[in-house]
XYZ file of C-alpha atoms in Angstrom:
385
model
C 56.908 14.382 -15.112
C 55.164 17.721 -14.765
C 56.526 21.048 -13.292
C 54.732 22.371 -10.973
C 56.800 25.502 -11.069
C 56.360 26.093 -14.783
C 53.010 25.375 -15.270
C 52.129 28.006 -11.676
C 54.353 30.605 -13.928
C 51.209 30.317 -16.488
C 49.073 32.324 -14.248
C 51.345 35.474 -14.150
C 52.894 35.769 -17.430
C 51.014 36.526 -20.697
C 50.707 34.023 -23.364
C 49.207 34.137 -26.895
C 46.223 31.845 -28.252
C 48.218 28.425 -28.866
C 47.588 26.434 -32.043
C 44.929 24.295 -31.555
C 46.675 21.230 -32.838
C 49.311 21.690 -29.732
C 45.996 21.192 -27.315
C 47.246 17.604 -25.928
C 50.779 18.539 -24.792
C 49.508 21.956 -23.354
C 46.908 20.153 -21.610
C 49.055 18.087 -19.701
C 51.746 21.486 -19.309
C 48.875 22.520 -16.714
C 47.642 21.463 -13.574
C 44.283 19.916 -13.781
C 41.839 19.666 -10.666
C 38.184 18.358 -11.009
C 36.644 19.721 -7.899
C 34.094 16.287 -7.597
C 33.696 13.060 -8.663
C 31.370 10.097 -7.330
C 33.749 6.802 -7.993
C 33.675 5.942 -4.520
C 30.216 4.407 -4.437
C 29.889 4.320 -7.897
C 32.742 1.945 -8.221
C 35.044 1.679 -5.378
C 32.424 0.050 -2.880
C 31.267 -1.944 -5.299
C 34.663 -3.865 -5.997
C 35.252 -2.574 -8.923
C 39.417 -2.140 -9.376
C 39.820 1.212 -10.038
C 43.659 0.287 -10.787
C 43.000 -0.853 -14.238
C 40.965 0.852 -16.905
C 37.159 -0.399 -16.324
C 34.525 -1.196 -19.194
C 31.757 1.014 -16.873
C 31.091 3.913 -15.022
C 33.773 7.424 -15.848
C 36.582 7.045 -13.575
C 39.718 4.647 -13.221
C 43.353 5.252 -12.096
C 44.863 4.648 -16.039
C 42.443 6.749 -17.279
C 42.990 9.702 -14.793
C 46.604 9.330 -16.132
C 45.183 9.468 -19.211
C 43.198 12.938 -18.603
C 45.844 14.322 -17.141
C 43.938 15.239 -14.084
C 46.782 15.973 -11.009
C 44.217 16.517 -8.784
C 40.975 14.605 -8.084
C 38.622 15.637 -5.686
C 36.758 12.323 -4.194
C 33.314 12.908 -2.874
C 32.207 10.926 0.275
C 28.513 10.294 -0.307
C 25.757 9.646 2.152
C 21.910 8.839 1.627
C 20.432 8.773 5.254
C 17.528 6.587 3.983
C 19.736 3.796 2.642
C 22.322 3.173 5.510
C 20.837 2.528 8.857
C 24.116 2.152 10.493
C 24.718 5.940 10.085
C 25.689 8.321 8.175
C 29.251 9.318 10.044
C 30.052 5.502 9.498
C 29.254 5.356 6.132
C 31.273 8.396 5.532
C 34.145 6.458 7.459
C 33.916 3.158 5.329
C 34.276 5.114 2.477
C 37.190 6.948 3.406
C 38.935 3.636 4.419
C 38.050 2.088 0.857
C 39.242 5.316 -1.155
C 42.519 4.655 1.393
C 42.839 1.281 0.840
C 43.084 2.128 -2.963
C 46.002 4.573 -2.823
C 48.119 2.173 -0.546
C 47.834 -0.505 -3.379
C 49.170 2.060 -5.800
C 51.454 4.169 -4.097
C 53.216 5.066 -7.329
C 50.595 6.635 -8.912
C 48.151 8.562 -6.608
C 48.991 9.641 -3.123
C 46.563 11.651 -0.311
C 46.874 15.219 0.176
C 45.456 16.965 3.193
C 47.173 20.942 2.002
C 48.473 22.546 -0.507
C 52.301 21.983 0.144
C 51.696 18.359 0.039
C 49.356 19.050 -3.870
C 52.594 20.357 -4.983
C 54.944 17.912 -3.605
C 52.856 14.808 -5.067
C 52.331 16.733 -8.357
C 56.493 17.033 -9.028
C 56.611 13.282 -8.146
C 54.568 12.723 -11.016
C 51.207 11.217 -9.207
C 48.062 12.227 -9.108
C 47.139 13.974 -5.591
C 43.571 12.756 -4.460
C 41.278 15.176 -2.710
C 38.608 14.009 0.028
C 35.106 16.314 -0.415
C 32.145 15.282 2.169
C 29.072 15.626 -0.326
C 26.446 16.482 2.473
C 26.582 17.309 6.151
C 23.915 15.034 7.543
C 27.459 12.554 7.442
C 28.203 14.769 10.703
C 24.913 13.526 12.019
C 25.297 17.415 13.891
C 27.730 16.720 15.328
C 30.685 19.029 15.442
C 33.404 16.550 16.516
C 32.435 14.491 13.918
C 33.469 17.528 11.414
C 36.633 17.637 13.024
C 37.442 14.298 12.793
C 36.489 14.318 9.112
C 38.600 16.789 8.733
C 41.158 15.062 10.119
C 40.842 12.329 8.321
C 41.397 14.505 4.975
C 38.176 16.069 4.043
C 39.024 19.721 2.654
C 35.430 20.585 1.936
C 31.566 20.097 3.037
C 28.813 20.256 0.720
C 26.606 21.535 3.598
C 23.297 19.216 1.846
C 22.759 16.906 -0.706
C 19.268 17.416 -1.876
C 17.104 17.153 1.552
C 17.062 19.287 4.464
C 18.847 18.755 7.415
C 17.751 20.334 11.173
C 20.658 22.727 10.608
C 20.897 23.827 7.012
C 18.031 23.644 4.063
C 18.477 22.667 0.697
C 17.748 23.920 -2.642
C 15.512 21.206 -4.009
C 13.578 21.359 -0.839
C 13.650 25.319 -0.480
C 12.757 25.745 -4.206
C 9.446 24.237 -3.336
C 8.235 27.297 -1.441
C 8.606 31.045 -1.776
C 8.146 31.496 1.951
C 11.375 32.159 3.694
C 10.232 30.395 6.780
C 12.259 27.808 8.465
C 15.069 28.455 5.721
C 18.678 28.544 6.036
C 21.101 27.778 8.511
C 19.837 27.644 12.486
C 22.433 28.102 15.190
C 24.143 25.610 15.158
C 24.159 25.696 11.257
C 26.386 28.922 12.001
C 28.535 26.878 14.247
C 29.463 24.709 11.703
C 29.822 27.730 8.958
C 32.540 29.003 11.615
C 34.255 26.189 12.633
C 34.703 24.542 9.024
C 36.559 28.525 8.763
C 38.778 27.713 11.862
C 39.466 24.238 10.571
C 40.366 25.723 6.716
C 37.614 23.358 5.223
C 36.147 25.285 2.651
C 32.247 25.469 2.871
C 30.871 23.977 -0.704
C 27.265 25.639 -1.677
C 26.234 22.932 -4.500
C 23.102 21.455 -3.257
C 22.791 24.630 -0.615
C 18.838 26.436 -1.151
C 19.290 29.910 -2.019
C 18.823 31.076 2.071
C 21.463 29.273 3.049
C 23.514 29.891 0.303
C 23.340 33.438 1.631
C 23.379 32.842 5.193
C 26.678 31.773 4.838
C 27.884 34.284 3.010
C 26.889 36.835 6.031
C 29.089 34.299 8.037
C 32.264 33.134 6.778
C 35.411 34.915 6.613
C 36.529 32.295 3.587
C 36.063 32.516 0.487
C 33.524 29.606 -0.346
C 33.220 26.918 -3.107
C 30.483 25.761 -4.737
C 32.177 22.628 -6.821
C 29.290 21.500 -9.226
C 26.931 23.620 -10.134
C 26.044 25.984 -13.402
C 24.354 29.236 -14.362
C 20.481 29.213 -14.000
C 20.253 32.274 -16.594
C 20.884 29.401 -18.962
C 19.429 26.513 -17.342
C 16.863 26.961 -14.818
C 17.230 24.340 -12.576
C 17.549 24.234 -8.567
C 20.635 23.109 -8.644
C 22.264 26.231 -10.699
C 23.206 29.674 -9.432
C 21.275 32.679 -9.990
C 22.713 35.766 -11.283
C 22.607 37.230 -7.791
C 23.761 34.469 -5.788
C 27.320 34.990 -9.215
C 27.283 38.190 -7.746
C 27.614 37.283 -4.131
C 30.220 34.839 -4.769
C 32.439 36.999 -7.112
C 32.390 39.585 -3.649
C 33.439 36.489 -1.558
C 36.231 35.754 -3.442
C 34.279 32.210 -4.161
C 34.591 29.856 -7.241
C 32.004 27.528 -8.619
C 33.313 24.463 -10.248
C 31.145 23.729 -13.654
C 29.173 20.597 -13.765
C 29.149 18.047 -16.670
C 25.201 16.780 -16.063
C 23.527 17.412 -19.369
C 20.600 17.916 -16.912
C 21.927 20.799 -15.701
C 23.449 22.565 -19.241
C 19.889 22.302 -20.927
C 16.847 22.894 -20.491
C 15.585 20.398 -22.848
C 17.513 17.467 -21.735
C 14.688 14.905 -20.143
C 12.215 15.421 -23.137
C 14.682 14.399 -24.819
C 15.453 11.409 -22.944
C 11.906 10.894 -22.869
C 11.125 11.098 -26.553
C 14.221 8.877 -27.108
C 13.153 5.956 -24.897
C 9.460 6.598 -26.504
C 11.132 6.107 -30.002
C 13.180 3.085 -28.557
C 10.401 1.182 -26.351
C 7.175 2.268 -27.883
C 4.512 0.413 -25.694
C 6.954 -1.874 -23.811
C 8.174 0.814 -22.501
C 7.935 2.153 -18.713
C 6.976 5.452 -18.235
C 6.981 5.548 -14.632
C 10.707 5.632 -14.582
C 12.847 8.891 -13.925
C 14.572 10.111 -17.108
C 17.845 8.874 -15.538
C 16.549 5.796 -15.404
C 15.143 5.893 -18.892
C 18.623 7.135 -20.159
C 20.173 4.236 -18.915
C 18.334 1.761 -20.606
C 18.763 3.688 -24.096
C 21.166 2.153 -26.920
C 24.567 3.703 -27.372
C 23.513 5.358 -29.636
C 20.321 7.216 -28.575
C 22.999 8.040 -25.660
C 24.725 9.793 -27.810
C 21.896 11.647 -28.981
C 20.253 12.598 -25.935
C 23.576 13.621 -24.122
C 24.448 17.752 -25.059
C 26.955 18.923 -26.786
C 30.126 20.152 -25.663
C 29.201 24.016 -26.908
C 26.313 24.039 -23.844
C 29.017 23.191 -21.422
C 31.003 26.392 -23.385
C 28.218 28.224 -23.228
C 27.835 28.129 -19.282
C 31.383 28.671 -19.036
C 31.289 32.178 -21.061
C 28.408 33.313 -18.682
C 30.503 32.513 -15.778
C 33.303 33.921 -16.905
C 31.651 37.161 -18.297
C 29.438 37.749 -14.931
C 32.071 37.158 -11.867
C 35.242 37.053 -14.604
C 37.530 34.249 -14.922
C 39.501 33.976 -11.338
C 35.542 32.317 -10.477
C 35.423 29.060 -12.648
C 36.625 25.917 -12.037
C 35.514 22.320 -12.838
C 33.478 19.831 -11.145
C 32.720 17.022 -13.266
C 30.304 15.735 -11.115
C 31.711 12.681 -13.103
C 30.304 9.297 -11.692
C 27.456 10.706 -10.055
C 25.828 11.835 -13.459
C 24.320 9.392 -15.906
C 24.641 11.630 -19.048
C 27.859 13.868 -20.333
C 28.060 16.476 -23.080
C 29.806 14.768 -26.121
C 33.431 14.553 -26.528
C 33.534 14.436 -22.527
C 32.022 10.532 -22.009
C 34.886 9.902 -18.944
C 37.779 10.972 -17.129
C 40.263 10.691 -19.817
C 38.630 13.104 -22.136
C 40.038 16.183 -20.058
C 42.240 17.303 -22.897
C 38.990 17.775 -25.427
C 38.021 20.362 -22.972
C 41.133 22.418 -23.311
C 40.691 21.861 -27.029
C 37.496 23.429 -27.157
C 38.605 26.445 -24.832
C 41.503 27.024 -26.924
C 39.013 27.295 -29.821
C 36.708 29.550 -28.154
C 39.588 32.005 -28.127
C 40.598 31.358 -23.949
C 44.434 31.777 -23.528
C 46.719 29.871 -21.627
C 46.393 31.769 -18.392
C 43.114 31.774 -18.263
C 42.451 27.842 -19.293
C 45.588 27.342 -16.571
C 42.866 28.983 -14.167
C 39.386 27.277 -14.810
C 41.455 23.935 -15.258
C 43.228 23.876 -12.005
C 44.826 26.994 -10.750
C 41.276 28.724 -9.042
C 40.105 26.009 -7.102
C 43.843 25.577 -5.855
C 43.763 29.569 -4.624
C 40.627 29.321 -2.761
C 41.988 26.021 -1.045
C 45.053 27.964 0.092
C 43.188 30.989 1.400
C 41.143 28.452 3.239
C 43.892 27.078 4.974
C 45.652 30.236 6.014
């Protein structure tokens, strides 16, 4: 069983580099959050057992275990276009099937809804799970339907996914246009920006255009999160943060949780998928298909080829670190919702390679202890008091 205790202690006393051949114990010394991860429609509404280690997909009780992940953040997924019933509902179902998975294994993962009840299901030895809402069109506008989210467990809202909504704009629509008009939140988009603050839900900014993204900082008296997203310095893609939006967030007192997509730690990632499938295919192949969908019908091997490597995900790490300093990065797999990983972090249970490779890159203890687990953890508590 962990300590919670111990492993909080990490975070105010000062340790030297560790070996690197100690990385597995120290790993699971420290209390690991991913800030988002997709398994609920990935696998969970599909029937898929999460109880015992699956063949597909990244995520599965044994090998959370495994990862040593004490906290997992479940995201609660919505596409308007694909469920006519509506999108609160959906949001609902999913909830009960996430729910309906912890009370058939009560012994190893429980719900938390604060952080007193984190800490008491981390000293019990189970994981803690985490309920995000990955876009706020699952509100349908509707501010009792926040609430009730809320109280149903959700501790954050990814205010979009990658469409607008009448109360919030977001960055792959936004990033279409430099005109400012019609961007950001509207009234009632302010509303909802204080009430989530009232509530203690922290506001997530992954997915949010770059208006909004600022129109809630003008807003909320919390600091904010923006769970899966990277550094657009280095990768210049919508879904990234600018250098000024860093800024911004280090003043809020904000973290941003780094994303595993090898879409969004390089640049070069699709032609690569592209010239892969080309190599693979030749003629047969279809070229109409997204490069997600090309990925997935590559070999194993050409996978393994096209996904990054783990040094990119480094790499966007440093620059987050350097620009808003190291109290500002936390992780957000994005696992399950992503088709392609950096190498050496293929699912879940590879965790402990990623303290490995911090360790290497000269990161002590305190400060792995904080992009691991310990900064997403703050902001939660300074969102609930």
């Amino acid at each position: 069983m962990k300590n919670y205790v111990l492993r909080l202690a990490l975070i105010l006393s000062v340790i030297g580099t560790a070996k690197a051949q100690d990385y597995g114990s120290i790993h699971q010394q420290m209390i690991v959050v991913d800030g988002h991860n997709d398994v609920i429609i990935t696998s969970i509404l599909k029937g898929h057992d999460i109880s015992q280690q699956l063949m597909v997909n990244h995520t599965d009780i044994p090998r959370l275990i495994v990862g040593g992940v004490d906290v997992q953040v479940f995201a609660v997924w919505s596409d308007d276009k694909k469920w006519k019933s509506g999108a609160f509902k959906h949001a609902n179902d999913q909830i009960d099937a996430l729910e309906k998975v912890l009370d058939q294994n009560p012994d190893q993962i429980e719900m938390a809804k604060n952080s007193g009840e984190i800490e008491r299901i981390i000293k019990s030895g189970k994981i803690a799970a985490l309920i995000g809402i990955e876009g706020g069109n699952m509100i349908e506008a509707d501010l009792q339907n926040l609430e009730a989210l809320y109280k149903r467990g959700a501790r954050y809202m990814t205010l979009t996914w990658n469409y607008d909504l009448s109360w919030a704009t977001a960055a792959a629509q936004e990033s279409k246009t430099k005109s400012r008009e019609g961007k950001g939140l509207s009234a009632l988009g302010k509303e909802i920006i204080r009430r989530m603050n009232k509530l203690g839900m922290m506001v997530d900014l992954s997915h949010a255009g770059e208006q909004t993204f600022y129109d809630v900082l003008e807003i909320s008296t919390k600091p904010v999160l923006v769970s899966h997203s990277n550094s657009y310095s280095l990768t210049p893609h919508f879904r990234n943060l600018k250098d000024a939006q860093l800024e911004a967030l280090k003043k809020n007192r904000g973290v941003v949780g780094v994303n595993f997509y090898s879409g969004f730690l390089d640049k070069n990632y699709e032609k690569r998928v592209k010239k892969l499938y080309k190599k693979q295919f030749g003629k047969q192949g279809n070229y109409s298909l997204s490069a997600s969908s090309q990925y997935e019908q590559l070999t194993s091997e050409h996978k393994h080829v096209a996904n990054v490597s783990m040094s990119l995900l480094l790499d966007h790490i440093d620059y987050l670190v350097k620009k808003i300093g190291i109290d500002h990065v936390a992780i957000g797999s994005d696992y399950d919702g992503i088709e392609s990983t950096p190498q050496g972090l293929e699912d879940v249970s590879k965790f402990p390679n990623l303290t490995h490779a911090l360790l290497k890159r000269g990161y002590d203890l305190s400060d792995i202890a904080k992009i691991m687990g310990l900064n997403f953890l703050r902001i939660l508590k300074e969102n609930e008091n």
